CSV table of C-alpha atoms in Angstrom, one decimal:
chain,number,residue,atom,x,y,z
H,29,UNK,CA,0.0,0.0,0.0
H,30,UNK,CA,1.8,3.8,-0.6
H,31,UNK,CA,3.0,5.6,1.8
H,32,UNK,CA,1.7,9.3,1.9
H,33,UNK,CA,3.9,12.2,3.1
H,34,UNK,CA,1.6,15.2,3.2
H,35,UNK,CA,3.4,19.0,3.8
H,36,UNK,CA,1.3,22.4,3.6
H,37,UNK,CA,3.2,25.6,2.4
H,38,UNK,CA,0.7,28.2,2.8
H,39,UNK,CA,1.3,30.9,-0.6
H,40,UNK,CA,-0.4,34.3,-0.7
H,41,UNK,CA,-0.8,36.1,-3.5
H,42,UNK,CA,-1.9,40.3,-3.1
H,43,UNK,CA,-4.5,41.0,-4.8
H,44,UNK,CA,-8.5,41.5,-5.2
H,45,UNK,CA,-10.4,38.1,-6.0
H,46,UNK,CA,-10.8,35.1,-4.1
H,47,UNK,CA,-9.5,31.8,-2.4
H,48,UNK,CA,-9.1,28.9,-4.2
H,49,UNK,CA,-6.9,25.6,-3.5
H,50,UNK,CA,-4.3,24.2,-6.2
H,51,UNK,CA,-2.7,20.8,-5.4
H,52,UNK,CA,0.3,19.7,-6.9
H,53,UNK,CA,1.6,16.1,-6.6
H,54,UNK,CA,5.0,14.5,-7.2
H,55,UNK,CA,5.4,10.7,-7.2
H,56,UNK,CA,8.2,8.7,-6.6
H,57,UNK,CA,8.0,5.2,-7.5
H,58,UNK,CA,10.0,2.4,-6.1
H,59,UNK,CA,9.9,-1.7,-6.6
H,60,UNK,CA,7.3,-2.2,-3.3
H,61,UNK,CA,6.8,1.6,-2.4
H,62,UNK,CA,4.7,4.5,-3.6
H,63,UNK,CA,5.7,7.5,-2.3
H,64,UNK,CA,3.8,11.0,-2.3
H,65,UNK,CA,4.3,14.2,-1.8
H,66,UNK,CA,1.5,16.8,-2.0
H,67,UNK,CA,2.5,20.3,-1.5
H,68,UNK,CA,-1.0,22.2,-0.9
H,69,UNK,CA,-0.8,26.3,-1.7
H,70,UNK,CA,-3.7,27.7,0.0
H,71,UNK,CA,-3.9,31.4,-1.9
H,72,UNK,CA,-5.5,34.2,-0.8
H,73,UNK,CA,-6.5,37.1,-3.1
H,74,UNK,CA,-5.9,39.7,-0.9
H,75,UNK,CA,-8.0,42.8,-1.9
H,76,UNK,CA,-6.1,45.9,-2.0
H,77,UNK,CA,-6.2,48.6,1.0
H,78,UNK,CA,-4.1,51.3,0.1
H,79,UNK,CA,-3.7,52.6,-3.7
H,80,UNK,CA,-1.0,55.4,-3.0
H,81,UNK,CA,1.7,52.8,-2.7
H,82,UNK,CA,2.9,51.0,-6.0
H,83,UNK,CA,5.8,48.3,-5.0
H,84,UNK,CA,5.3,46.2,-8.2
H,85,UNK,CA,7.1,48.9,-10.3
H,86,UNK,CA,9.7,50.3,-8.6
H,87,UNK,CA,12.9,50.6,-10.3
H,88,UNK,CA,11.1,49.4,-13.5
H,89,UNK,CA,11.9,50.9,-16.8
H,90,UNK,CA,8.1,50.2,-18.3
H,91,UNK,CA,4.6,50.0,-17.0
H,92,UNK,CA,5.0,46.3,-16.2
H,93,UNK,CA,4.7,45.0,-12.6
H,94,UNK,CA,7.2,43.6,-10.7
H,95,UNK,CA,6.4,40.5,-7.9
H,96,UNK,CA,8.6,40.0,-5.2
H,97,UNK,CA,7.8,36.7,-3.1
H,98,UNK,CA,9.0,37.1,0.9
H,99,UNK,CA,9.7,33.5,2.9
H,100,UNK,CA,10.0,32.9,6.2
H,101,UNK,CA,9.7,30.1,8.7
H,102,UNK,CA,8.3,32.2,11.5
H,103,UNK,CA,7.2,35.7,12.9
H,104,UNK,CA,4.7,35.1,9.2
H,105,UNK,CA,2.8,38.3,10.7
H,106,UNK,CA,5.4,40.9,10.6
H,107,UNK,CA,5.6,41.0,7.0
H,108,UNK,CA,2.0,39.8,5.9
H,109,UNK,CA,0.2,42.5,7.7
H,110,UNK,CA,2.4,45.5,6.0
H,111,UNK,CA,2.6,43.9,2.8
H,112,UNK,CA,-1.1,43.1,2.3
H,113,UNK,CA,-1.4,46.9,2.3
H,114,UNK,CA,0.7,47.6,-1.0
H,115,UNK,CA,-1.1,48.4,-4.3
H,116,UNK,CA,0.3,45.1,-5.8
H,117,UNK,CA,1.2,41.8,-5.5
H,118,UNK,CA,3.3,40.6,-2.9
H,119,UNK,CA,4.0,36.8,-2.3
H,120,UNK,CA,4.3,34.8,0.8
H,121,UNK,CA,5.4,31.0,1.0
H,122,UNK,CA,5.6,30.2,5.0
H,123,UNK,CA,6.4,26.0,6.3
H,124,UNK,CA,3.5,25.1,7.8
H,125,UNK,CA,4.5,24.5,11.4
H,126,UNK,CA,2.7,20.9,11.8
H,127,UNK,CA,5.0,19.1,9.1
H,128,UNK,CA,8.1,17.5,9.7
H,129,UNK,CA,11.2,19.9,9.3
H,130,UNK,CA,12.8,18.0,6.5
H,131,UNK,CA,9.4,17.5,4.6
H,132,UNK,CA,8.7,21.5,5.2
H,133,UNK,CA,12.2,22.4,3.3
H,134,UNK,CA,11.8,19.6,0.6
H,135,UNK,CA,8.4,21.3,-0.3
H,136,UNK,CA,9.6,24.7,0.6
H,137,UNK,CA,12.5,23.8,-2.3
H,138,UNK,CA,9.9,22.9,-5.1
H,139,UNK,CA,7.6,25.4,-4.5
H,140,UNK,CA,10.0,28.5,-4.7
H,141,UNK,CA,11.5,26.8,-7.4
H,142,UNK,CA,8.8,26.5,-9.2
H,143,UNK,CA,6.8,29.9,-8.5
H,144,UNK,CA,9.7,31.8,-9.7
H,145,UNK,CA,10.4,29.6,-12.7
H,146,UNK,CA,6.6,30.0,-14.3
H,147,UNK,CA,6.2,34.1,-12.5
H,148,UNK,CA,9.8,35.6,-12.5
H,149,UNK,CA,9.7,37.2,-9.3
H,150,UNK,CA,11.6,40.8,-9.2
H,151,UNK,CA,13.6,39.7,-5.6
H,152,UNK,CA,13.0,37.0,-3.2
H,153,UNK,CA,13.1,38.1,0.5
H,154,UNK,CA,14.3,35.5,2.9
H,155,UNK,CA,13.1,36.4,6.6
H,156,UNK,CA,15.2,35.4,9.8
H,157,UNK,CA,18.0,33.7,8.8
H,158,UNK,CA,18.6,30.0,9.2
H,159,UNK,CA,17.9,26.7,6.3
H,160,UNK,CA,15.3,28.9,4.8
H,161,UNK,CA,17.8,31.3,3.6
H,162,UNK,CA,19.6,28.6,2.1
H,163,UNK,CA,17.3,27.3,0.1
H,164,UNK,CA,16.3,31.3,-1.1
H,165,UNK,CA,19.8,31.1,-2.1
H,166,UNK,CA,20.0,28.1,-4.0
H,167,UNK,CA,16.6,29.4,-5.9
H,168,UNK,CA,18.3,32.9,-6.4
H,169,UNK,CA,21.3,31.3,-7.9
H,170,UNK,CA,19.6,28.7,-10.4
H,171,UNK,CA,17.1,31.1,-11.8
H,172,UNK,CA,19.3,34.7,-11.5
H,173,UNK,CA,16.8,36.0,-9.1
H,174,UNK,CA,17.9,38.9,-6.7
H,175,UNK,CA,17.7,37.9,-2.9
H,176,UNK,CA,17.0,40.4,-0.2
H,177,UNK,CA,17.9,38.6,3.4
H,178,UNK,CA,16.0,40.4,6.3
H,179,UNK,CA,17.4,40.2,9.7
H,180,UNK,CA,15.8,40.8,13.1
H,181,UNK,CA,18.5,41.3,14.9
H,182,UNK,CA,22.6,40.8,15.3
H,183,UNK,CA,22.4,37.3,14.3
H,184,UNK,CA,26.4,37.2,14.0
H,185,UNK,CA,27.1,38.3,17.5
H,186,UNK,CA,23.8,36.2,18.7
H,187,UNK,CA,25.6,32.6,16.7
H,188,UNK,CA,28.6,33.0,18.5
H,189,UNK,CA,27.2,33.6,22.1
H,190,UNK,CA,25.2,30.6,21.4
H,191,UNK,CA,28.0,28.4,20.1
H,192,UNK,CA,30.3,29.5,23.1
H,193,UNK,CA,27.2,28.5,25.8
H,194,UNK,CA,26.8,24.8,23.7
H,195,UNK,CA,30.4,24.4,24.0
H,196,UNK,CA,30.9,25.6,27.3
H,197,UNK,CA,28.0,22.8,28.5
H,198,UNK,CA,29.3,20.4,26.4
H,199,UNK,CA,26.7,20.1,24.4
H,200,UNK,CA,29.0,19.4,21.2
H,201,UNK,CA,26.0,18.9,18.8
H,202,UNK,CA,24.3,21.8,19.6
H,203,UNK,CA,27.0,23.6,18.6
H,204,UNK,CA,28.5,21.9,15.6
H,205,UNK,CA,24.9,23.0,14.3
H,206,UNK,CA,25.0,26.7,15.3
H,207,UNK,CA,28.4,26.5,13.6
H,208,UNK,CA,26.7,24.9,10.6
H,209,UNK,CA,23.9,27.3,10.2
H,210,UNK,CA,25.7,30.0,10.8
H,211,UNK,CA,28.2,29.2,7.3
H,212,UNK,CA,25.3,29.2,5.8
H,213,UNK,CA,23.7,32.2,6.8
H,214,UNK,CA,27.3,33.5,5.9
H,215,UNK,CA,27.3,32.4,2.4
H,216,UNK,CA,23.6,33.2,1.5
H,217,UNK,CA,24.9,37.5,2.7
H,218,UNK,CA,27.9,37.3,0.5
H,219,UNK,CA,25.5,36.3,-2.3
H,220,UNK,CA,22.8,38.4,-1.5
H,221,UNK,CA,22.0,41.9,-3.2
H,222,UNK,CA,21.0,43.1,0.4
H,223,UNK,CA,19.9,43.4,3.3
H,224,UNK,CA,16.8,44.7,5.4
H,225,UNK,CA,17.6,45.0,8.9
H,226,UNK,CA,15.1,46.2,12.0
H,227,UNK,CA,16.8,49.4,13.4
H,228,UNK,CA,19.2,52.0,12.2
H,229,UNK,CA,21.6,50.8,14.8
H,230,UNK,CA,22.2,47.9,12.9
H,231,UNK,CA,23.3,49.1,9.9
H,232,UNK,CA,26.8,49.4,11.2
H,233,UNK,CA,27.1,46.1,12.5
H,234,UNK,CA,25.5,45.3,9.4
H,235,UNK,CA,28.3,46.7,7.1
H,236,UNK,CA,31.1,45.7,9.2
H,237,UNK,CA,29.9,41.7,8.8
H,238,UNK,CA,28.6,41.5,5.3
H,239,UNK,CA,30.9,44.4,3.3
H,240,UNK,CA,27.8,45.5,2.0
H,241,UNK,CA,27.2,49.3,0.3
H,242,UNK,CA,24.9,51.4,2.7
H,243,UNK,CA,23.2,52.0,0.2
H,244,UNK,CA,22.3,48.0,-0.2
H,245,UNK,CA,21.2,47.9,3.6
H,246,UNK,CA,17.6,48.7,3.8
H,247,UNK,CA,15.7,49.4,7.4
H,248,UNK,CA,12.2,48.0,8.1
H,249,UNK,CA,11.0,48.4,11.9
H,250,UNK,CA,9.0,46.0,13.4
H,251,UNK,CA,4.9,46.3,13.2
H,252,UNK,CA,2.4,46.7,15.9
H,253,UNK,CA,0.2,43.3,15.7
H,254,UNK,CA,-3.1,44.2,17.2
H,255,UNK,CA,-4.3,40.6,16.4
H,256,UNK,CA,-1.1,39.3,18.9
H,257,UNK,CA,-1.8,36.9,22.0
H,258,UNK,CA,0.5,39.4,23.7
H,259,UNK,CA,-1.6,42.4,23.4
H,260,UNK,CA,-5.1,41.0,22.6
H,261,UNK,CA,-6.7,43.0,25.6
H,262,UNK,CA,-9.0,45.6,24.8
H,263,UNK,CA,-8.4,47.7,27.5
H,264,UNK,CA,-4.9,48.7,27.1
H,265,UNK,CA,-4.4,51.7,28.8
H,266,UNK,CA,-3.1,52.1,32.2
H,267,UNK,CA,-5.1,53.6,35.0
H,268,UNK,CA,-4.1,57.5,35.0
H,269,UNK,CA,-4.7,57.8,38.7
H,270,UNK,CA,-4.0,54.5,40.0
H,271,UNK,CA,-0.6,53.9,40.7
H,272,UNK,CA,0.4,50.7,42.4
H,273,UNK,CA,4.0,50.4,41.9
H,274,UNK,CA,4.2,47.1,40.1
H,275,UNK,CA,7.1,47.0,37.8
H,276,UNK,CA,7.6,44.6,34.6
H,277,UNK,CA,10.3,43.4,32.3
H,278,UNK,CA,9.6,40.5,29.6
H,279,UNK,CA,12.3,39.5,28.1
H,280,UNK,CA,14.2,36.4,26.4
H,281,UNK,CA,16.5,34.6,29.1
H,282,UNK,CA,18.3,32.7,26.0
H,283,UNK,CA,20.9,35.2,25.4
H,284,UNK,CA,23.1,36.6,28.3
H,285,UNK,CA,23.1,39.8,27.1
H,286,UNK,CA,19.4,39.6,28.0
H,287,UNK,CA,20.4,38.2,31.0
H,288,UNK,CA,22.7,40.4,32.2
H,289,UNK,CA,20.7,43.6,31.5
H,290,UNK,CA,18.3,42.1,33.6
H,291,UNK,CA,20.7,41.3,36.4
H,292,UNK,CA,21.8,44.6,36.5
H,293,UNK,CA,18.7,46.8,36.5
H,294,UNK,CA,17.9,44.4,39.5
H,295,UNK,CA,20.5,45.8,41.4
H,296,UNK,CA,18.5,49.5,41.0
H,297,UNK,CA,15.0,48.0,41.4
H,298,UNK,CA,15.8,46.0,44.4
H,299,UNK,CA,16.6,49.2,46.2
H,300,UNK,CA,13.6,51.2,45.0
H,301,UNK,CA,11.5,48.2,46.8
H,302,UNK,CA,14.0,48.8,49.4
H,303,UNK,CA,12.6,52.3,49.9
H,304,UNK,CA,9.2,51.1,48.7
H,305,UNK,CA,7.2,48.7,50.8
H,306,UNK,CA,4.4,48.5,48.3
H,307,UNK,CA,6.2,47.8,45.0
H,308,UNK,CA,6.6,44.9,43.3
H,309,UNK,CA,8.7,43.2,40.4
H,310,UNK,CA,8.0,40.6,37.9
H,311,UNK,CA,9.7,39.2,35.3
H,312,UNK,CA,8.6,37.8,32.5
H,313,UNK,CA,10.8,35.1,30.2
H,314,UNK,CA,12.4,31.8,30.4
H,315,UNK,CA,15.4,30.3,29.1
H,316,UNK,CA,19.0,28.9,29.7
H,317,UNK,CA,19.8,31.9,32.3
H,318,UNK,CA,16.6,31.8,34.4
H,319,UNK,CA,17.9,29.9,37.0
H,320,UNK,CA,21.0,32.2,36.8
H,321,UNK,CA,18.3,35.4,37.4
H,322,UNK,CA,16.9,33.1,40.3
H,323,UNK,CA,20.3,32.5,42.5
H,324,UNK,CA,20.7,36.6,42.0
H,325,UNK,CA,17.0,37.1,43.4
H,326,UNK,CA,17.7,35.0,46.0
H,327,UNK,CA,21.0,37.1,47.1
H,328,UNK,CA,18.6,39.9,48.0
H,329,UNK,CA,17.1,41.1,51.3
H,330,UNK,CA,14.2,38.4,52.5
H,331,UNK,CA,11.7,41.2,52.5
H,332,UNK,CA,13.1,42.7,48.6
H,333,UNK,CA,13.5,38.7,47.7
H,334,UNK,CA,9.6,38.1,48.3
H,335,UNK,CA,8.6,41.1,46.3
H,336,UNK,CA,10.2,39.5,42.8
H,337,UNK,CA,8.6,37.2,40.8
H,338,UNK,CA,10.3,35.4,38.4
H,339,UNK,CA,7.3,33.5,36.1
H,340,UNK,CA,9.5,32.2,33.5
H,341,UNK,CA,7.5,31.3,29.6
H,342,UNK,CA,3.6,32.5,30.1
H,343,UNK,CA,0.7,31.7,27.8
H,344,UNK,CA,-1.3,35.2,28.6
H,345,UNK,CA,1.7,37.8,28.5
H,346,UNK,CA,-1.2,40.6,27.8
H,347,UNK,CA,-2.1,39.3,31.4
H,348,UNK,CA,1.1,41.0,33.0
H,349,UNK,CA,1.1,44.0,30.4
H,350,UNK,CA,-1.9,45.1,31.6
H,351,UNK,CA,-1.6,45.0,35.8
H,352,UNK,CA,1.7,46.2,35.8
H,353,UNK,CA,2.5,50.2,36.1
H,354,UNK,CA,5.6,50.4,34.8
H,355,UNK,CA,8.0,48.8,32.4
H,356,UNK,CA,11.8,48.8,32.7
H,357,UNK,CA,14.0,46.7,30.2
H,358,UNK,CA,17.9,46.6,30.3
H,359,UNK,CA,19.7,44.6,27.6
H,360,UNK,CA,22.8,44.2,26.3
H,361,UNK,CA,21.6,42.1,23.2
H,362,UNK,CA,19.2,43.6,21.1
H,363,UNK,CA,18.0,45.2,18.0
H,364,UNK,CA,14.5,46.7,17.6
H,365,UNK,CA,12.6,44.8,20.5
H,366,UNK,CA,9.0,43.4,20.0
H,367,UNK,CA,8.3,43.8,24.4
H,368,UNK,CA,9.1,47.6,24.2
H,369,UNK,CA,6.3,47.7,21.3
H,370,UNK,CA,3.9,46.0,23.6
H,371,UNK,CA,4.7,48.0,26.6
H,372,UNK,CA,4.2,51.2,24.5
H,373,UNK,CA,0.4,49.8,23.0
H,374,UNK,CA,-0.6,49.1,26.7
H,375,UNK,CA,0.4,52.8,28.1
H,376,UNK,CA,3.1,51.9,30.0
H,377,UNK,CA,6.1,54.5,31.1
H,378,UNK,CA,8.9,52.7,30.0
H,379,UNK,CA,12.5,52.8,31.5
H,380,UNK,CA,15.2,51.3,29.5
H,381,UNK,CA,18.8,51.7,28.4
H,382,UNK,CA,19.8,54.3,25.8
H,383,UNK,CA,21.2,51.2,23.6
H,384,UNK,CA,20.5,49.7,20.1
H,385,UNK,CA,17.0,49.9,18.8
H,386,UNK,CA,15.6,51.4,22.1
H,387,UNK,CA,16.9,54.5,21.1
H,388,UNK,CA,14.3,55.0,17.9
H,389,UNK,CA,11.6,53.8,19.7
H,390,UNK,CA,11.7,55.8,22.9
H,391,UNK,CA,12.3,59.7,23.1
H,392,UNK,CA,13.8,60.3,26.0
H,393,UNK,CA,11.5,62.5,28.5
H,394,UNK,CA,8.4,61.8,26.7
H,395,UNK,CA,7.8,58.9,25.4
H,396,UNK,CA,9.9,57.1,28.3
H,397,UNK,CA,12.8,57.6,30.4
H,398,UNK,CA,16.2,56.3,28.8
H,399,UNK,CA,19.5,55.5,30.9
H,400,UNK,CA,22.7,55.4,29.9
H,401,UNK,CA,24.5,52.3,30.3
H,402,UNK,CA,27.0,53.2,32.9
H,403,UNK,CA,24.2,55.3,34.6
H,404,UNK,CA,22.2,52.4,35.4
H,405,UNK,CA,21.2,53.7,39.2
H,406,UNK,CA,19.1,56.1,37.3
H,407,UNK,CA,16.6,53.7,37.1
H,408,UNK,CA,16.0,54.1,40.9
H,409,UNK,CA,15.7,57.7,40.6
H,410,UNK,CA,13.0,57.6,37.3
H,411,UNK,CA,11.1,55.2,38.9
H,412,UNK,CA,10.5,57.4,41.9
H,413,UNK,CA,9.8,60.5,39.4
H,414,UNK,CA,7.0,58.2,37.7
H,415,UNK,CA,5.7,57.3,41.2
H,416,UNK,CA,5.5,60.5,42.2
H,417,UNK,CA,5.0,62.5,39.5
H,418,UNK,CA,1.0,62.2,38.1
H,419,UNK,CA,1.8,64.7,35.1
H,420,UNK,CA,4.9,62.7,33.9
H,421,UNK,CA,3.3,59.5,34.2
H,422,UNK,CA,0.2,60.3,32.5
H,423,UNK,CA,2.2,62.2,29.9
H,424,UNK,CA,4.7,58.8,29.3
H,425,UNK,CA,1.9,56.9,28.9
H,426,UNK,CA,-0.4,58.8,26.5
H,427,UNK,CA,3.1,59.7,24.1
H,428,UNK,CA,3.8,55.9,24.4
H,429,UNK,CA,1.0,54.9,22.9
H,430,UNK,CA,0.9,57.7,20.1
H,431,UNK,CA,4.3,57.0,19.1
H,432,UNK,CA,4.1,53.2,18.6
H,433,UNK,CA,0.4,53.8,16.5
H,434,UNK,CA,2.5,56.4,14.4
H,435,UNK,CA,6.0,54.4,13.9
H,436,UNK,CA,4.8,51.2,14.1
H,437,UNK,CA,1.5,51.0,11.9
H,438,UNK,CA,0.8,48.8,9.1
H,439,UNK,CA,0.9,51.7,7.0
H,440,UNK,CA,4.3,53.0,7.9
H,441,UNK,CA,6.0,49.5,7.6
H,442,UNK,CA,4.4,49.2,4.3
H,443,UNK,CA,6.4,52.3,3.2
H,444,UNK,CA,9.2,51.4,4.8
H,445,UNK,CA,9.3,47.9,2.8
H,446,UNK,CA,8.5,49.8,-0.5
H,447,UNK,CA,11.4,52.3,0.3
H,448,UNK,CA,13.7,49.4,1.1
H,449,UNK,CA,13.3,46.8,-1.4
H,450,UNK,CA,13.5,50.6,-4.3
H,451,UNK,CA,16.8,51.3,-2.7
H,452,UNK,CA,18.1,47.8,-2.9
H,453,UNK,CA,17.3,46.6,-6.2
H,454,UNK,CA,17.4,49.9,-7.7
């Protein structure tokens, strides 16, 4: 009897009509075995929003449109949302998350393959790094497409720390395959035509690692997602005359630059609940350094110590967004990061180091309080001026919220990605 291997790639094409199923099937034939693959491209006709926009000819010579076609593994949200918005057709191909990791890159493979054989695609945009670059690679290579890689953050820097915490726990195949995946990523940037990365702070870092033109290194920020787990509370805005003191950071306890920032704007909140009887801390994240962050907590006074919570991974973040009064965030690893967008849709004042992508999202003094990095014992002294001060609170709160609906709308990353991808392949 065959055997049937089923994978789902999930292929959206940008324009007005409707949804329709095509099923393509490739059979393999053996002396006792029959095997299938079916690679099933649900495509949506996605009706056109905004007609001001006009990706599908830039840097043409005529009238005829251009495609691009964007891939990606994960985070499918961040670029769908803007791109659905362009007055033309943009193309998605996403792994479907319930197949089997080699099945999902086999059909990943023939699918790109083919789209760009029969619809000559103007660039293909590989998102966040990894096999799926590779295989945009390979795809760009055989059939002379452009590639634009997209990077969240400073993968480089991030491969190494996480090669150098396999190898330091011995955990030699963990880290023969960071080593791996990184060589890749590697050769897929030297053959790129670009890059789009998620902050102007990266550009540099950027540069310095792939050689690349600035003028080949495009910026796309991250978008709000309204329709996130994280922020899917309707009532989003803090309580302008309630003040309770309770103090957040979520964050990602893989990286020890994460970790560290944490540990260190500890040090500063643990006095303010020092001088504060009422406040509270929680933090939010798990990861290899949690119980790290745990031995540090339990260092502390007995009557600070019982006034931290560390919660590790949580289901209902939106939960802990909306209680909390204030957010602080220290890291030493970062690039444009997705909890400071989250904290700014639910009101909160944020506190966080004048670092990386923080910077563009935060204006110091009015849409949060920013600390230099060797001036971390300013954090005590902001958090009492947010206590304290009703005017500054309510004001951190209200520009917060303007400032991520402005920067980080649908609309504006939908310019930025037309601006990008024109400067690129221009």
């Amino acid at each position: 009897m065959g055997k049937i291997a089923q994978c789902n790639l999930d292929v959206l094409f940008g324009d007005e009509g409707v949804r329709c199923i095509l099923l393509r099937q490739i059979t393999l034939k053996t002396q006792r075995v029959e095997v299938r693959f079916q690679i099933h491209k649900r495509i949506d006709l996605v009706r056109v929003i905004d007609e001001s926009l006009d990706i599908m000819k830039m840097g043409a010579e005529d009238d005829q449109q251009q495609t691009f076609v964007v891939v990606t593994s994960r985070r499918f949200r961040e670029v769908t949302g803007p791109l659905d918005r362009l007055n033309g057709q943009a193309n998605y191909i996403k792994i479907n998350d319930k197949v089997g990791r080699l099945r999902g890159y086999i059909c990943l493979l023939i699918s790109l393959f083919r789209y760009t054989r029969s619809e000559s695609p103007g660039a293909i945009v590989a998102i966040n790094g990894g096999l799926v670059t590779f295989i945009c690679l390979i795809v760009s290579v055989v059939q002379d497409t452009p590639l634009i890689v997209r990077i969240a953050g400073n993968r480089w820097e991030t491969r190494k720390e996480r090669f150098r915490a396999h190898a330091s726990n011995l955990e030699y195949q963990q880290a023969l395959s960071t080593v791996f995946v990184f060589l890749l990523e590697r050769l897929a940037e030297r053959r790129a035509t670009g890059l789009i990365v998620v902050s102007k702070s990266l550009i540099p870092t950027a540069i310095h690692y792939t050689k690349f033109d600035a003028s080949k290194v495009g910026v796309v920020h991250i978008p709000l997602d309204e329709n996130s787990e994280h922020i899917s509370i309707s009532d989003s805005g803090v309580d302008e005359d309630e003040y309770s003191s309770e103090i957040l950071t979520v964050t990602n306890l893989d990286y020890e630059g994460k970790y560290r920032g944490v540990r260190d704007g500890l040090n500063e909140i643990s006095k303010y609940l020092h001088d504060n009887q009422d406040a509270t801390y929680t933090v939010v994240g798990g990861g290899r350094y949690v119980d790290n962050l745990m031995r540090d907590v339990g260092d502390l006074d007995g009557d600070v110590r019982s006034r931290i919570n560390i919660v590790g991974n949580v289901d209902d973040v939106a939960h802990y967004y909306s209680k909390s009064d204030v957010f602080v965030y220290v890291s030493y690893r970062d690039a444009y990061p997705n909890v400071i967008i989250e904290a700014q849709y639910f009101g909160l004042p944020i506190i966080s180091v004048e670092k990386f992508g923080m910077v563009e999202q935060i204006e110091h003094g009015e849409s949060g309080m920013l600390v230099k990095e060797n001036r971390l014992d300013n954090i005590h002294q902001y958090l009492r001026q947010i206590e304290q001060d009703v005017e500054l609170r309510n004001r951190l709160s209200k520009q917060a919220r303007n400032k991520v609906a402005e920067d980080n709308s649908i609309h504006s990353i939908s310019n930025e990605f037309v601006q990008a991808i024109r400067k690129i392949i221009s």
